[in-house]
Amino acid sequence: SKQKKLNKLKHHPLSAMASGIKPQVEQGDSDLVVEDDKMYRNPTEVKMSQIVLPCHANHRKELSVGQLLKWMDCTACLSAERHAGCSCVTASMDDIHFERTIGVGQVVNIKAKVNRAFNSSMEVGIEVSCEDLYSNQQWKVCHAFATFVARSTRICLKPLVPCTHKEQLEYSMAAERRRMRLLHIDIMKDLLSNKTFQWKGQNEQLTVPTEKTRVESVELVLPPHANHQVNTFGGQIMAWMENVATIAASRLCNAHPTLRTIDMFHFRGPSQVGDRLVLKAIVNNTFKNSMEVGVCAEAYQGEESQRHINSAFMMFEVLDEDGKPCPLPPIRPEPLDGSRRYQEAIARKKIRLDRKYIISCKQTEVPLSVPWDQSNQVYLSYNNVFALKMLAARTKWTLSSEKNNVRLYTLEENQTLCFRIESEVNVPAARAFLLLSDLCCRPEWDKLYKQCELIIQVNDDDFIYHVLTPSVSEGGKVQDFILLASRRPPCNSGDPYVIALRSVTLPTHPPTEDFNRGEMLCAGFIIYEVSKSISYYNQTNPGVLPYISTDIAGLSSSFCYTFHSCSQYLLENRTRHSVLSDTEI
């Protein structure tokens, strides 16, 4: 019945009802069944389908990436404008990795929808798939996140109301991705200070001078190149940039390269009809089977000085007849800026690998303890929060036990056992968040935390702790954990407070014979202001399961005692100042 469905959603930790939003019943990825049995569709969703014609293809009869970028940008812009109600411009595009190519005669399906709106900007998610009309097969090509800004200076974008579980998750993680974009420049600066990225001289006979790969081309912006706002279409600029980058890559390898990845880039200024757009490209560095090409776009009119419009970095491969990457020759940087570009290319590769290794892969593919360093901190923190929100968004929780208003839920998926403990506490959510995010105070209420030491305060929201827990067997060694704690206050009203925990490794704290080193894959608290509910989640592994196994089996109720101790601790310390001050929230 409808009431049963609503009650089920009401207790879901990331449901709209939990945050004060009217819930909907999900059916599929984008459709909902509402009260009048009509199908729901995201009001910002825009779809585009195009048959790839020979005029869209390159020499290999595959869709030009430049043309695909134009279609992606157009679809995303229309989605942003549907939500904003006014003209929007492309501000930036996150990393794009192209998994497959698209041939002539196949159909490109592009879907874009706004994930979250901030004050004047919004994140738009873009999904690209390919369809073969003859075999009826479909496959994923790429997905991307673009940021668009409303052109009207007087407008404050209306908040987006997510309805499905998938929309709620994307809405929640959009704030975390925004955080990564803002810290991208700082990460690059930290990496570039590392001397290991400096260019080391090689045998000149075995290297290719980068001067050979330099390309400069000019385009006159005509009305067909402009969008409906009379500005140069962002997708058109990206297509021109892809063209010169491909030429530069071809000059290095004397072959036809394949574009695999475009790094995150930002549009620094607008371009209009009548501009002369100067596009410059050069190979910055080569790796074993790939090369990075840097592209710069500048605009001018008449005698005015050139304006920097955009810079982008593209990764190319050269494929053999079997579709496998070929080895590439090393390059010799130019005397002046060449060494800087060489160095920055290595730093970007490090960032690219961190993102792919930590963010892009599935949770089952990420080791329990990932090595932590300052350069990958942002991505580890993102993965930490994302994993907890993904765990909370699951729907097939089973109530295993309930005692004194404390509920224990379990979930078994993909041979992994997860549990959730929740209750209501009459303490302001902001105060509970402050107290629970300080793990040094956890031994005061959790008997499984014998000792907790703060090792590194990374920033105001991320901390690394050394935790000691009792032995899982009588007479055994004490178990220790190195935990990254990432706390996130809500961005908007209705958002939960999040405290995410996961294991990391530190070279300064290796495993020792005195302790049995344990690992935690995903755990943490989610706290809601509206319902005053606190939920603790844990994705168990063999090192964690013994602590909760008797509760899950129904042989004890220590979980109830621990949560009551937590509630009592919160009530007694409503006004106490911890190591993390209230002003930091």
Coordinates of C-alpha atoms in Angstrom, one line a residue:
S1 CA 0.0 0.0 0.0
K2 CA 1.0 3.6 -0.4
Q3 CA 1.2 4.2 3.4
K4 CA 3.6 1.3 3.8
K5 CA 5.8 2.7 1.1
L6 CA 5.9 6.1 2.7
N7 CA 6.7 4.5 6.1
K8 CA 9.6 2.6 4.6
L9 CA 11.0 5.8 3.1
K10 CA 10.5 7.7 6.3
H11 CA 13.0 5.5 8.1
H12 CA 15.5 5.5 5.2
P13 CA 18.6 7.5 6.4
L14 CA 19.0 9.6 3.3
S15 CA 15.3 9.9 2.4
A16 CA 13.7 13.2 1.6
M17 CA 11.3 12.8 4.5
A18 CA 14.2 12.6 7.0
S19 CA 15.3 16.0 5.9
G20 CA 11.8 17.6 5.9
I21 CA 11.1 17.1 2.1
K22 CA 8.0 15.4 0.8
P23 CA 9.1 11.9 -0.3
Q24 CA 8.5 10.0 -3.5
V25 CA 8.5 6.3 -4.2
E26 CA 11.4 5.3 -6.5
Q27 CA 11.0 3.0 -9.4
G28 CA 14.1 2.7 -11.6
D29 CA 16.9 5.3 -12.1
S30 CA 14.8 8.3 -13.1
D31 CA 11.1 7.4 -12.8
L32 CA 8.9 7.6 -9.7
V33 CA 5.4 6.5 -9.0
V34 CA 3.4 9.3 -7.3
E35 CA -0.1 9.3 -5.8
D36 CA -1.9 9.6 -9.1
D37 CA 0.2 6.8 -10.7
K38 CA 1.9 9.3 -13.0
M39 CA 5.6 8.8 -13.9
Y40 CA 8.0 11.2 -12.3
R41 CA 10.8 12.8 -14.3
N42 CA 13.5 15.2 -13.1
P43 CA 12.3 18.6 -14.2
T44 CA 15.9 19.7 -15.1
E45 CA 16.6 16.6 -17.2
V46 CA 17.5 17.2 -20.9
K47 CA 18.2 14.4 -23.4
M48 CA 19.9 14.6 -26.8
S49 CA 20.2 11.8 -29.4
Q50 CA 22.4 12.2 -32.5
I51 CA 23.2 9.8 -35.3
V52 CA 27.0 10.0 -36.1
L53 CA 27.4 11.1 -39.7
P54 CA 30.6 11.1 -41.7
C55 CA 30.9 14.9 -41.2
H56 CA 31.1 14.2 -37.4
A57 CA 33.9 11.6 -37.7
N58 CA 37.7 11.6 -37.9
H59 CA 40.0 9.6 -40.2
R60 CA 39.1 6.4 -38.3
K61 CA 35.4 6.8 -39.0
E62 CA 34.9 7.4 -35.3
L63 CA 33.0 10.3 -33.7
S64 CA 35.4 13.3 -33.2
V65 CA 35.8 14.0 -29.5
G66 CA 35.5 17.7 -30.3
Q67 CA 32.0 17.2 -31.8
L68 CA 31.0 15.1 -28.7
L69 CA 32.2 17.9 -26.4
K70 CA 30.0 20.3 -28.3
W71 CA 26.9 18.1 -27.9
M72 CA 27.7 17.5 -24.2
D73 CA 28.1 21.2 -23.5
C74 CA 24.9 22.1 -25.3
T75 CA 22.8 19.5 -23.5
A76 CA 24.2 20.5 -20.1
C77 CA 23.7 24.2 -20.8
L78 CA 20.0 23.6 -21.6
S79 CA 19.6 21.6 -18.4
A80 CA 21.2 24.4 -16.3
E81 CA 19.0 27.1 -18.0
R82 CA 15.9 25.0 -17.4
H83 CA 16.5 25.2 -13.7
A84 CA 17.9 28.8 -13.6
G85 CA 15.2 30.3 -15.8
C86 CA 17.8 32.5 -17.4
S87 CA 20.9 32.3 -19.6
C88 CA 23.9 30.3 -18.2
V89 CA 27.5 29.9 -19.2
T90 CA 30.0 27.1 -18.7
A91 CA 32.3 27.8 -15.9
S92 CA 34.3 24.5 -15.7
M93 CA 34.2 20.9 -16.5
D94 CA 35.6 18.1 -14.3
D95 CA 37.8 15.3 -15.6
I96 CA 36.4 13.3 -18.5
H97 CA 37.6 9.8 -19.3
F98 CA 36.4 8.3 -22.6
E99 CA 35.9 4.6 -22.1
R100 CA 34.8 3.7 -25.6
T101 CA 34.8 5.3 -29.1
I102 CA 31.7 5.8 -31.2
G103 CA 31.5 4.8 -34.9
V104 CA 29.7 6.3 -37.9
G105 CA 26.1 5.2 -38.0
Q106 CA 25.8 4.7 -34.3
V107 CA 23.6 6.8 -32.0
V108 CA 24.9 9.0 -29.2
N109 CA 22.6 9.4 -26.3
I110 CA 23.3 12.3 -23.9
K111 CA 21.5 12.9 -20.7
A112 CA 22.1 15.9 -18.4
K113 CA 20.4 17.1 -15.2
V114 CA 21.2 19.5 -12.4
N115 CA 22.6 17.7 -9.4
R116 CA 22.6 20.7 -7.0
A117 CA 22.2 24.5 -7.2
F118 CA 24.3 26.9 -5.1
N119 CA 23.9 30.7 -5.0
S120 CA 24.7 31.5 -8.6
S121 CA 26.3 28.3 -9.8
M122 CA 25.1 24.7 -10.3
E123 CA 26.6 21.3 -10.9
V124 CA 25.2 19.5 -13.9
G125 CA 25.8 15.7 -14.3
I126 CA 26.3 14.5 -17.9
E127 CA 26.0 10.8 -19.0
V128 CA 26.9 9.7 -22.5
S129 CA 26.1 6.3 -23.9
C130 CA 26.3 4.8 -27.4
E131 CA 23.6 2.7 -29.1
D132 CA 24.1 0.4 -32.1
L133 CA 20.9 0.3 -34.0
Y134 CA 21.6 -3.0 -35.8
S135 CA 22.7 -5.1 -32.8
N136 CA 20.5 -3.3 -30.3
Q137 CA 23.6 -3.0 -28.0
Q138 CA 24.3 -0.1 -25.7
W139 CA 27.4 0.9 -23.7
K140 CA 28.7 3.7 -21.6
V141 CA 31.1 6.2 -23.2
C142 CA 31.8 8.7 -20.4
H143 CA 30.2 10.7 -17.6
A144 CA 31.2 14.2 -16.5
F145 CA 30.3 17.0 -14.1
A146 CA 30.1 20.5 -15.4
T147 CA 29.6 23.8 -13.5
F148 CA 27.4 26.5 -15.0
V149 CA 26.9 30.0 -13.8
A150 CA 23.7 32.1 -14.2
R151 CA 24.5 35.2 -16.3
S152 CA 22.0 37.4 -14.4
T153 CA 23.8 39.1 -11.5
R154 CA 20.5 39.7 -9.6
I155 CA 19.4 36.1 -9.5
C156 CA 19.9 33.7 -6.6
L157 CA 19.2 30.2 -7.8
K158 CA 16.3 28.4 -6.3
P159 CA 17.3 25.3 -4.3
L160 CA 17.0 21.9 -6.0
V161 CA 14.7 19.4 -4.3
P162 CA 16.0 15.8 -4.9
C163 CA 13.3 13.1 -4.9
T164 CA 14.9 9.8 -5.7
H165 CA 17.6 8.1 -3.7
K166 CA 20.0 8.5 -6.6
E167 CA 19.2 12.2 -6.8
Q168 CA 19.6 12.6 -3.1
L169 CA 23.0 11.0 -3.2
E170 CA 24.2 13.1 -6.2
Y171 CA 22.8 16.2 -4.4
S172 CA 24.8 15.4 -1.3
M173 CA 28.1 14.6 -3.1
A174 CA 27.9 17.7 -5.3
A175 CA 29.0 19.8 -2.3
E176 CA 32.0 17.4 -1.8
R177 CA 33.0 17.7 -5.5
R178 CA 32.7 21.4 -5.2
R179 CA 35.1 21.3 -2.3
M180 CA 37.6 19.3 -4.4
R181 CA 37.5 21.9 -7.3
L182 CA 38.2 24.7 -4.9
L183 CA 41.3 22.9 -3.5
H184 CA 42.7 21.8 -6.9
I185 CA 45.1 24.7 -7.2
D186 CA 46.5 24.2 -3.7
I187 CA 47.1 20.5 -4.4
M188 CA 49.1 21.4 -7.5
K189 CA 51.2 23.9 -5.6
D190 CA 52.0 21.3 -2.9
L191 CA 53.0 18.7 -5.5
L192 CA 55.2 21.1 -7.5
S193 CA 57.2 21.9 -4.4
N194 CA 58.4 18.2 -4.6
K195 CA 61.9 18.1 -6.2
T196 CA 61.3 14.6 -7.5
F197 CA 59.2 16.1 -10.3
Q198 CA 62.1 18.0 -11.8
W199 CA 63.3 17.1 -15.4
K200 CA 66.4 14.9 -15.5
G201 CA 68.5 15.1 -18.6
Q202 CA 68.5 12.2 -21.1
N203 CA 70.4 11.2 -24.2
E204 CA 69.3 13.8 -26.7
Q205 CA 69.5 11.3 -29.6
L206 CA 66.7 9.3 -27.9
T207 CA 64.4 12.2 -27.1
V208 CA 62.0 14.3 -29.2
P209 CA 62.3 18.1 -28.8
T210 CA 58.9 19.6 -27.8
E211 CA 59.4 22.4 -30.3
K212 CA 58.6 19.9 -33.0
T213 CA 55.1 19.4 -31.5
R214 CA 54.2 23.1 -31.2
V215 CA 50.9 24.1 -32.9
E216 CA 49.3 27.5 -33.3
S217 CA 46.1 28.1 -35.1
V218 CA 43.6 31.0 -35.3
E219 CA 39.9 30.9 -35.7
L220 CA 37.5 33.7 -36.5
V221 CA 34.4 33.5 -34.4
L222 CA 31.4 33.7 -36.7
P223 CA 27.6 33.7 -35.8
P224 CA 27.3 30.0 -36.4
H225 CA 29.9 29.5 -33.7
A226 CA 27.9 31.5 -31.1
N227 CA 25.3 30.3 -28.8
H228 CA 21.9 31.8 -28.2
Q229 CA 23.6 34.4 -25.9
V230 CA 25.8 35.7 -28.7
N231 CA 28.9 34.4 -26.9
T232 CA 31.3 31.8 -28.4
F233 CA 29.8 28.5 -27.7
G234 CA 31.9 26.8 -25.0
G235 CA 31.6 23.4 -26.7
Q236 CA 32.9 25.0 -29.9
I237 CA 36.0 26.3 -28.1
M238 CA 36.6 22.9 -26.6
A239 CA 36.3 21.3 -30.1
W240 CA 38.9 23.7 -31.5
M241 CA 41.2 23.0 -28.6
E242 CA 40.8 19.3 -29.2
N243 CA 41.7 19.8 -32.8
V244 CA 45.1 21.5 -32.2
A245 CA 45.9 19.1 -29.3
T246 CA 45.4 16.2 -31.7
I247 CA 47.8 17.8 -34.2
A248 CA 50.5 18.3 -31.6
A249 CA 50.2 14.7 -30.4
S250 CA 50.4 13.5 -34.0
R251 CA 53.6 15.4 -34.6
L252 CA 55.2 13.6 -31.7
C253 CA 54.3 10.0 -32.6
N254 CA 53.9 10.4 -36.4
A255 CA 50.6 8.5 -36.1
H256 CA 46.9 9.2 -35.4
P257 CA 46.5 9.4 -31.5
T258 CA 43.3 8.6 -29.5
L259 CA 42.1 11.1 -26.9
R260 CA 41.5 9.3 -23.6
T261 CA 41.2 11.9 -20.8
I262 CA 40.6 15.6 -20.5
D263 CA 41.6 17.1 -17.1
M264 CA 39.5 19.4 -15.1
F265 CA 39.5 22.9 -16.7
H266 CA 38.0 26.3 -16.2
F267 CA 36.8 29.0 -18.5
R268 CA 38.5 32.2 -17.4
G269 CA 36.5 34.6 -19.5
P270 CA 34.0 35.0 -22.3
S271 CA 34.5 35.3 -26.1
Q272 CA 32.1 36.9 -28.6
V273 CA 31.3 36.9 -32.3
G274 CA 34.1 38.8 -34.1
D275 CA 36.9 37.6 -31.8
R276 CA 40.0 36.1 -33.2
L277 CA 40.6 32.9 -31.2
V278 CA 44.3 31.9 -31.0
L279 CA 44.8 28.3 -30.1
K280 CA 48.2 27.0 -29.0
A281 CA 49.1 23.4 -28.2
I282 CA 52.3 21.6 -27.3
V283 CA 53.3 18.2 -25.8
N284 CA 54.2 18.8 -22.2
N285 CA 55.4 15.3 -21.3
T286 CA 55.3 11.7 -22.4
F287 CA 54.9 8.7 -20.1
K288 CA 55.3 5.0 -21.0
N289 CA 52.2 4.7 -23.2
S290 CA 50.6 8.1 -23.0
M291 CA 51.3 11.8 -23.5
E292 CA 50.0 15.0 -22.1
V293 CA 49.2 17.9 -24.5
G294 CA 48.6 21.4 -23.1
V295 CA 46.3 23.7 -24.9
C296 CA 45.7 27.4 -24.4
A297 CA 42.9 29.6 -26.0
E298 CA 43.3 33.4 -26.2
A299 CA 41.0 35.9 -27.8
Y300 CA 41.4 39.4 -29.2
Q301 CA 39.7 42.0 -31.4
G302 CA 41.5 44.5 -33.5
E303 CA 44.6 45.9 -31.7
E304 CA 43.6 44.9 -28.2
S305 CA 45.8 42.6 -26.1
Q306 CA 45.0 38.9 -26.0
R307 CA 42.6 37.7 -23.3
H308 CA 43.1 34.2 -21.7
I309 CA 39.9 32.2 -22.3
N310 CA 40.8 28.7 -21.3
S311 CA 43.6 26.2 -20.7
A312 CA 43.2 22.4 -20.9
F313 CA 45.3 19.3 -20.6
M314 CA 44.5 16.2 -22.7
M315 CA 46.0 12.7 -22.5
F316 CA 46.5 10.8 -25.7
E317 CA 47.4 7.3 -26.6
V318 CA 48.5 5.7 -29.8
L319 CA 46.8 2.3 -30.4
D320 CA 48.2 -0.6 -32.4
E321 CA 46.1 -2.9 -34.6
D322 CA 44.9 -4.8 -31.6
G323 CA 43.8 -1.7 -29.8
K324 CA 46.7 -1.7 -27.3
P325 CA 48.7 1.4 -26.4
C326 CA 52.1 1.7 -28.1
P327 CA 55.2 2.9 -26.2
L328 CA 56.1 6.6 -26.8
P329 CA 59.5 8.3 -27.0
P330 CA 60.6 10.6 -24.2
I331 CA 60.6 14.4 -24.9
R332 CA 63.2 17.1 -24.4
P333 CA 61.6 20.2 -22.8
E334 CA 62.1 23.7 -24.2
P335 CA 64.7 25.8 -22.4
L336 CA 62.4 28.4 -20.8
D337 CA 58.8 27.2 -19.9
G338 CA 59.4 23.7 -21.0
S339 CA 60.8 22.5 -17.7
R340 CA 57.9 24.0 -15.8
R341 CA 55.3 22.3 -18.1
Y342 CA 57.2 19.0 -17.8
Q343 CA 57.1 19.2 -14.1
E344 CA 53.5 20.2 -13.9
A345 CA 52.6 17.3 -16.2
I346 CA 54.0 14.8 -13.7
A347 CA 52.1 16.4 -10.9
R348 CA 48.9 16.2 -12.9
K349 CA 49.5 12.6 -13.6
K350 CA 49.9 12.0 -9.9
I351 CA 46.6 13.7 -9.3
R352 CA 44.9 11.9 -12.1
L353 CA 46.0 8.5 -10.8
D354 CA 44.8 9.4 -7.3
R355 CA 41.4 10.3 -8.6
K356 CA 41.1 7.2 -10.6
Y357 CA 42.5 4.9 -7.9
I358 CA 40.6 6.5 -5.0
I359 CA 37.5 8.0 -6.4
S360 CA 36.5 6.4 -9.7
C361 CA 36.9 2.7 -8.8
K362 CA 34.3 0.7 -7.0
Q363 CA 34.4 0.4 -3.2
T364 CA 35.3 -3.3 -3.5
E365 CA 38.4 -2.3 -5.6
V366 CA 39.8 0.1 -3.0
P367 CA 42.2 -1.5 -0.4
L368 CA 41.1 -1.2 3.2
S369 CA 44.0 1.1 4.0
V370 CA 45.1 3.5 1.4
P371 CA 48.5 5.3 2.0
W372 CA 47.8 8.9 3.0
D373 CA 49.8 11.9 2.0
Q374 CA 49.1 15.6 1.6
S375 CA 48.6 15.3 -2.2
N376 CA 45.9 12.7 -2.1
Q377 CA 44.2 13.9 1.1
V378 CA 41.3 15.7 -0.8
Y379 CA 40.5 12.5 -2.8
L380 CA 40.7 10.2 0.3
S381 CA 38.4 12.6 2.2
Y382 CA 36.0 12.6 -0.8
N383 CA 36.0 8.8 -0.9
N384 CA 35.6 8.6 2.9
V385 CA 32.4 10.7 2.8
F386 CA 31.1 9.2 -0.4
A387 CA 31.4 5.6 0.9
L388 CA 29.5 6.5 4.1
K389 CA 26.7 8.2 2.1
M390 CA 26.5 5.3 -0.3
L391 CA 26.2 2.9 2.6
A392 CA 23.4 5.0 4.2
A393 CA 21.6 5.3 0.9
R394 CA 21.1 1.5 0.6
T395 CA 17.5 0.4 1.1
K396 CA 17.4 -3.2 2.0
W397 CA 18.2 -2.9 5.7
T398 CA 16.6 -5.5 8.0
L399 CA 15.7 -4.8 11.6
S400 CA 17.6 -7.4 13.7
S401 CA 17.0 -6.2 17.2
E402 CA 15.4 -3.3 19.1
K403 CA 15.7 -2.4 22.8
N404 CA 14.9 0.7 24.7
N405 CA 14.3 2.7 21.5
V406 CA 17.7 1.7 20.1
R407 CA 17.5 -0.2 16.8
L408 CA 20.0 -2.5 15.2
Y409 CA 19.7 -3.1 11.4
T410 CA 21.8 -5.4 9.2
L411 CA 22.4 -5.5 5.5
E412 CA 24.2 -8.3 3.5
E413 CA 25.2 -7.4 0.0
N414 CA 28.0 -8.7 -2.2
Q415 CA 29.3 -11.0 0.5
T416 CA 29.7 -8.0 2.9
L417 CA 27.8 -7.5 6.1
C418 CA 26.9 -4.0 7.2
F419 CA 25.1 -2.8 10.3
R420 CA 23.4 0.4 11.3
I421 CA 22.5 1.4 14.9
E422 CA 20.1 4.4 15.3
S423 CA 18.2 6.2 18.0
E424 CA 16.9 9.6 18.8
V425 CA 18.7 12.0 21.2
N426 CA 17.3 15.2 22.6
V427 CA 20.5 17.2 21.8
P428 CA 20.9 19.8 19.1
A429 CA 22.3 18.2 16.0
A430 CA 25.2 20.7 15.7
R431 CA 26.2 20.0 19.3
A432 CA 26.1 16.2 18.8
F433 CA 28.1 16.6 15.6
L434 CA 30.8 18.6 17.5
L435 CA 31.1 16.0 20.3
L436 CA 31.0 12.9 18.2
S437 CA 33.5 14.2 15.7
D438 CA 36.1 14.5 18.4
L439 CA 37.3 10.9 18.6
C440 CA 39.6 11.7 21.5
C441 CA 36.5 11.9 23.7
R442 CA 35.0 8.6 22.4
P443 CA 36.7 6.5 25.1
E444 CA 34.5 8.3 27.6
W445 CA 31.4 6.5 26.3
D446 CA 32.6 3.6 24.1
K447 CA 34.2 0.7 25.9
L448 CA 35.7 -0.5 22.5
Y449 CA 37.8 2.6 22.3
K450 CA 40.5 2.1 25.0
Q451 CA 42.6 5.0 23.8
C452 CA 42.5 7.6 21.0
E453 CA 45.3 9.9 20.0
L454 CA 45.1 12.7 17.5
I455 CA 48.1 12.3 15.1
I456 CA 47.5 14.9 12.4
Q457 CA 44.9 17.7 12.1
V458 CA 44.9 17.9 8.3
N459 CA 42.5 20.9 8.2
D460 CA 39.4 22.1 10.0
D461 CA 37.3 19.1 8.8
D462 CA 39.8 16.2 8.5
F463 CA 41.8 14.4 11.2
I464 CA 43.9 11.3 11.5
Y465 CA 43.8 9.3 14.8
H466 CA 45.6 6.3 16.3
V467 CA 42.9 4.2 18.1
L468 CA 43.5 1.3 20.5
T469 CA 40.7 -1.3 21.0
P470 CA 40.5 -4.4 23.1
S471 CA 41.7 -7.7 21.8
V472 CA 39.2 -9.7 19.9
S473 CA 40.3 -12.9 21.7
E474 CA 41.1 -13.6 25.3
G475 CA 44.8 -13.0 26.0
G476 CA 45.4 -11.7 22.5
K477 CA 47.1 -8.5 21.5
V478 CA 45.4 -5.1 21.7
Q479 CA 44.2 -4.0 18.3
D480 CA 45.0 -0.6 16.8
F481 CA 43.7 1.4 13.9
I482 CA 44.9 4.4 12.0
L483 CA 41.7 6.3 11.1
L484 CA 40.9 9.2 8.9
A485 CA 37.9 11.1 10.2
S486 CA 36.2 13.5 7.8
R487 CA 33.4 15.6 9.2
R488 CA 31.0 17.6 7.1
P489 CA 28.4 20.1 8.4
P490 CA 25.3 20.6 6.3
C491 CA 25.6 22.9 3.3
N492 CA 21.8 23.7 3.3
S493 CA 19.0 23.3 5.8
G494 CA 17.8 19.7 5.7
D495 CA 21.2 18.2 5.0
P496 CA 22.6 15.9 7.6
Y497 CA 25.8 16.2 9.6
V498 CA 28.3 13.6 8.5
I499 CA 31.3 12.1 10.3
A500 CA 33.0 9.5 8.1
L501 CA 35.7 7.1 9.2
R502 CA 38.1 4.8 7.3
S503 CA 41.5 3.3 7.7
V504 CA 44.6 4.8 6.1
T505 CA 48.3 4.0 6.4
L506 CA 51.0 6.4 7.6
P507 CA 54.8 5.9 7.2
T508 CA 55.2 7.4 10.7
H509 CA 53.0 4.8 12.3
P510 CA 53.7 1.4 10.7
P511 CA 52.3 -1.8 12.3
T512 CA 54.3 -3.0 15.3
E513 CA 54.6 -6.3 17.2
D514 CA 52.9 -4.8 20.2
F515 CA 49.5 -4.4 18.5
N516 CA 47.4 -6.3 16.0
R517 CA 46.8 -3.7 13.2
G518 CA 43.1 -3.6 12.3
E519 CA 41.5 -2.0 9.3
M520 CA 38.1 -0.2 8.8
L521 CA 36.6 0.1 5.4
C522 CA 33.7 2.4 6.0
A523 CA 32.0 3.7 9.2
G524 CA 30.6 6.8 10.7
F525 CA 27.7 8.9 12.0
I526 CA 24.9 10.6 10.2
I527 CA 22.9 13.1 12.3
Y528 CA 19.7 14.8 11.3
E529 CA 18.4 18.1 12.8
V530 CA 14.7 17.6 12.0
S531 CA 14.2 14.1 13.4
K532 CA 17.0 14.4 16.1
S533 CA 18.1 10.9 15.0
I534 CA 21.7 9.7 15.1
S535 CA 22.7 6.7 13.0
Y536 CA 26.0 4.8 13.2
Y537 CA 27.1 2.7 10.2
N538 CA 29.8 0.2 9.8
Q539 CA 30.8 -1.9 6.7
T540 CA 32.3 -4.8 8.5
N541 CA 35.4 -6.9 7.7
P542 CA 37.0 -9.8 9.6
G543 CA 38.8 -7.4 11.9
V544 CA 35.7 -5.5 13.0
L545 CA 33.0 -8.3 12.9
P546 CA 34.0 -10.0 16.2
Y547 CA 33.1 -6.8 18.1
I548 CA 29.4 -6.9 17.0
S549 CA 28.8 -10.5 16.1
T550 CA 27.0 -11.5 19.3
D551 CA 24.7 -8.5 18.9
I552 CA 23.9 -9.4 15.3
A553 CA 23.2 -13.0 16.4
G554 CA 20.9 -11.8 19.1
L555 CA 23.1 -13.3 21.9
S556 CA 23.7 -9.9 23.6
S557 CA 22.5 -6.2 23.5
S558 CA 25.8 -4.4 24.1
F559 CA 25.0 -2.1 21.2
C560 CA 22.1 -0.8 23.2
Y561 CA 24.3 -0.2 26.2
T562 CA 26.9 1.6 24.1
F563 CA 24.3 3.8 22.4
H564 CA 22.7 4.7 25.7
S565 CA 26.2 5.6 27.0
C566 CA 26.6 7.8 23.9
S567 CA 23.3 9.5 24.6
Q568 CA 24.1 10.1 28.2
Y569 CA 27.5 11.5 27.2
L570 CA 25.8 13.9 24.7
L571 CA 23.2 15.1 27.3
E572 CA 25.9 15.7 30.0
N573 CA 28.1 17.7 27.6
R574 CA 25.6 19.9 25.9
T575 CA 27.6 22.9 26.9
R576 CA 31.1 21.5 27.3
H577 CA 33.9 22.6 24.9
S578 CA 35.9 19.8 23.3
V579 CA 39.1 19.9 21.4
L580 CA 37.2 21.0 18.3
S581 CA 35.5 24.3 19.2
D582 CA 32.0 25.4 18.2
T583 CA 33.4 28.2 16.1
E584 CA 34.9 25.7 13.7
I585 CA 31.5 24.4 12.6

